[in-house]
Short mmCIF file of C-alpha atoms in Angstrom, two decimals:
data_model
loop_
_atom_site.label_atom_id
_atom_site.label_comp_id
_atom_site.label_asym_id
_atom_site.label_seq_id
_atom_site.Cartn_x
_atom_site.Cartn_y
_atom_site.Cartn_z
CA MET A 1 -0.26 -0.04 -0.06
CA ALA A 2 1.35 3.29 -0.58
CA GLY A 3 -0.16 7.10 -0.77
CA ALA A 4 -2.42 8.43 1.58
CA VAL A 5 -3.01 5.40 3.99
CA VAL A 6 -1.86 5.39 7.65
CA ARG A 7 0.88 2.73 7.26
CA ALA A 8 2.53 2.53 3.93
CA GLY A 9 4.05 -0.86 3.08
CA ILE A 10 3.34 -3.86 2.57
CA VAL A 11 0.34 -5.69 4.07
CA GLU A 12 -0.46 -9.44 3.65
CA LEU A 13 -4.41 -10.62 3.02
CA ARG A 14 -5.36 -13.98 2.36
CA ARG A 15 -6.35 -14.86 -1.07
CA GLY A 16 -9.12 -13.28 -2.40
CA SER A 17 -9.47 -10.21 -0.13
CA ARG A 18 -10.69 -6.93 -1.72
CA LEU A 19 -9.41 -3.30 -2.14
CA HIS A 20 -10.91 -1.94 1.29
CA GLU A 21 -9.34 -5.02 3.64
CA ALA A 22 -5.97 -3.81 2.33
CA ILE A 23 -6.60 -0.07 3.14
CA ALA A 24 -7.57 -1.15 6.50
CA ALA A 25 -4.92 -3.41 7.29
CA ALA A 26 -2.22 -0.68 6.68
CA GLY A 27 -4.16 1.17 8.86
CA GLY A 28 -7.18 3.10 7.10
CA GLY A 29 -7.07 6.09 4.91
CA ALA A 30 -4.80 9.28 6.19
CA PRO A 31 -6.32 12.73 6.92
CA GLY A 32 -6.97 14.27 3.37
CA ALA A 33 -7.22 10.45 1.36
CA ASP A 34 -9.59 10.43 -1.54
CA PRO A 35 -10.39 6.05 -1.63
CA ASP A 36 -13.53 7.41 -4.25
CA GLN A 37 -11.25 6.76 -6.83
CA LEU A 38 -10.40 3.26 -6.14
CA ASN A 39 -13.17 0.36 -6.76
CA LEU A 40 -12.67 -0.44 -3.24
CA ALA A 41 -14.62 -3.85 -3.73
CA ALA A 42 -11.89 -5.07 -6.62
CA VAL A 43 -10.70 -8.55 -5.81
CA LEU A 44 -6.26 -8.05 -5.46
CA GLU A 45 -3.57 -10.36 -6.72
CA ASP A 46 -0.66 -11.30 -4.93
CA GLY A 47 2.54 -8.85 -5.88
CA GLN A 48 -0.13 -5.82 -6.81
CA GLN A 49 0.63 -2.15 -5.07
CA VAL A 50 -2.13 0.03 -4.78
CA VAL A 51 -1.90 3.76 -4.56
CA VAL A 52 -4.72 5.49 -2.57
CA PRO A 53 -4.43 9.01 -3.68
CA ARG A 54 -5.13 12.38 -1.81
CA GLN A 55 -7.93 14.62 -2.65
CA GLY A 56 -7.35 16.96 -5.78
CA GLU A 57 -4.90 13.59 -7.23
CA THR A 58 -5.72 11.67 -9.72
CA VAL A 59 -4.48 7.94 -9.60
CA PRO A 60 -1.75 7.02 -12.10
CA ALA A 61 -2.28 4.42 -14.42
CA ALA A 62 0.63 2.66 -13.58
CA SER A 63 -0.73 2.80 -9.57
CA ALA A 64 -3.77 2.21 -10.31
CA PRO A 65 -5.20 -1.39 -9.32
CA VAL A 66 -5.10 -3.74 -12.18
CA GLY A 67 -5.03 -7.48 -13.25
CA GLY A 68 -8.69 -7.82 -11.63
CA ALA A 69 -8.90 -5.28 -9.14
CA GLY A 70 -11.03 -2.83 -11.33
CA ALA A 71 -9.22 0.87 -11.01
CA ARG A 72 -11.40 3.54 -10.85
CA GLY A 73 -11.32 6.97 -12.50
CA SER A 74 -8.64 6.01 -15.00
CA PRO A 75 -7.93 7.42 -17.93
CA GLY A 76 -10.81 7.66 -20.75
CA SER A 77 -13.65 7.00 -18.11
CA GLY A 78 -14.53 11.04 -17.30
CA SER A 79 -15.38 11.17 -13.71
CA PRO A 80 -15.00 8.14 -10.95
CA PRO A 81 -18.29 6.28 -10.85
CA ALA A 82 -20.60 6.95 -7.86
CA GLY A 83 -21.31 4.17 -5.52
CA GLY A 84 -18.05 2.73 -6.18
CA LYS A 85 -18.89 0.35 -9.55
CA ILE A 86 -17.77 0.97 -12.51
CA ASN A 87 -20.32 2.53 -15.29
CA LEU A 88 -20.74 0.54 -18.19
CA ASN A 89 -21.90 3.27 -20.26
CA THR A 90 -18.81 5.66 -20.18
CA ALA A 91 -15.85 3.31 -18.91
CA GLY A 92 -13.48 2.64 -21.84
CA ALA A 93 -11.88 -0.89 -22.20
CA GLU A 94 -9.21 -0.17 -19.96
CA GLU A 95 -11.17 0.24 -17.33
CA LEU A 96 -13.93 -2.81 -18.02
CA ALA A 97 -11.02 -5.31 -18.49
CA ALA A 98 -9.51 -4.35 -14.90
CA LEU A 99 -12.72 -5.75 -13.35
CA PRO A 100 -12.26 -9.66 -11.86
CA ARG A 101 -12.67 -12.33 -14.74
CA VAL A 102 -13.20 -9.61 -17.74
CA GLY A 103 -9.89 -9.14 -19.40
CA PRO A 104 -9.52 -6.99 -22.09
CA VAL A 105 -10.94 -9.47 -24.99
CA LEU A 106 -14.52 -9.25 -23.29
CA ALA A 107 -13.86 -5.98 -22.23
CA GLN A 108 -13.53 -4.89 -25.72
CA ARG A 109 -16.65 -6.49 -26.47
CA ILE A 110 -18.46 -4.64 -24.44
CA VAL A 111 -17.36 -1.49 -25.88
CA ASP A 112 -18.22 -2.78 -29.29
CA TRP A 113 -21.52 -3.94 -28.37
CA ARG A 114 -22.29 -0.51 -26.61
CA LYS A 115 -20.93 1.18 -29.98
CA GLN A 116 -23.57 -0.82 -32.01
CA HIS A 117 -26.82 -1.55 -29.76
CA GLY A 118 -25.92 1.78 -27.56
CA ASP A 119 -25.91 3.00 -24.20
CA PHE A 120 -27.03 -0.20 -21.44
CA ARG A 121 -30.26 0.64 -20.11
CA ARG A 122 -29.44 -2.55 -16.91
CA VAL A 123 -26.41 -3.77 -16.19
CA GLU A 124 -28.30 -7.43 -16.92
CA GLU A 125 -28.11 -6.31 -20.53
CA LEU A 126 -24.37 -7.45 -20.30
CA ASP A 127 -25.55 -11.06 -21.10
CA ALA A 128 -26.21 -10.03 -24.76
CA VAL A 129 -22.32 -9.54 -25.37
CA ASP A 130 -20.80 -12.54 -26.44
CA GLY A 131 -18.76 -14.39 -23.62
CA PHE A 132 -21.10 -13.42 -20.75
CA GLY A 133 -22.94 -16.47 -18.88
CA PRO A 134 -25.25 -16.23 -15.74
CA LYS A 135 -22.19 -16.42 -13.38
CA LEU A 136 -19.73 -14.17 -14.59
CA LEU A 137 -22.86 -11.68 -15.11
CA GLU A 138 -23.54 -12.62 -11.26
CA GLY A 139 -19.81 -11.94 -10.26
CA LEU A 140 -19.82 -8.30 -11.72
CA LEU A 141 -23.12 -7.12 -10.67
CA PRO A 142 -21.99 -5.47 -7.12
CA LEU A 143 -18.88 -4.03 -9.18
CA VAL A 144 -20.93 -2.25 -12.76
CA ARG A 145 -23.90 -0.12 -12.81
CA VAL A 146 -25.62 2.08 -15.74
#
């Protein structure tokens, strides 16, 4: 953990832990922290570095959660999604690819579907995108919004 946390450094968590647990393990956000730029529900991977930004800072793409963590407010996404969820209608392929079990190919399919059909009206419409099944959709419901 780095940035605006009470105790920056390495934190050890069980496999499958989420970003909010890592911040808590680092003593929580420091005064002036802006964790709303991050997807606090993101599942972390071993060896991943996360930078918690301060208010007014932007998380550099290189230090934002990657590899399934679901960075929020990454370049091309406009503003950070409300409520800690990625907006399917405004997120770019890079931001969508950071969602658990999505990856770059499926993320591009989401973007392509959106270009062809227009904005998603409901998150459940993801099942119309080739490669989405009920289990994947169920896992993404708490992480995405329209």
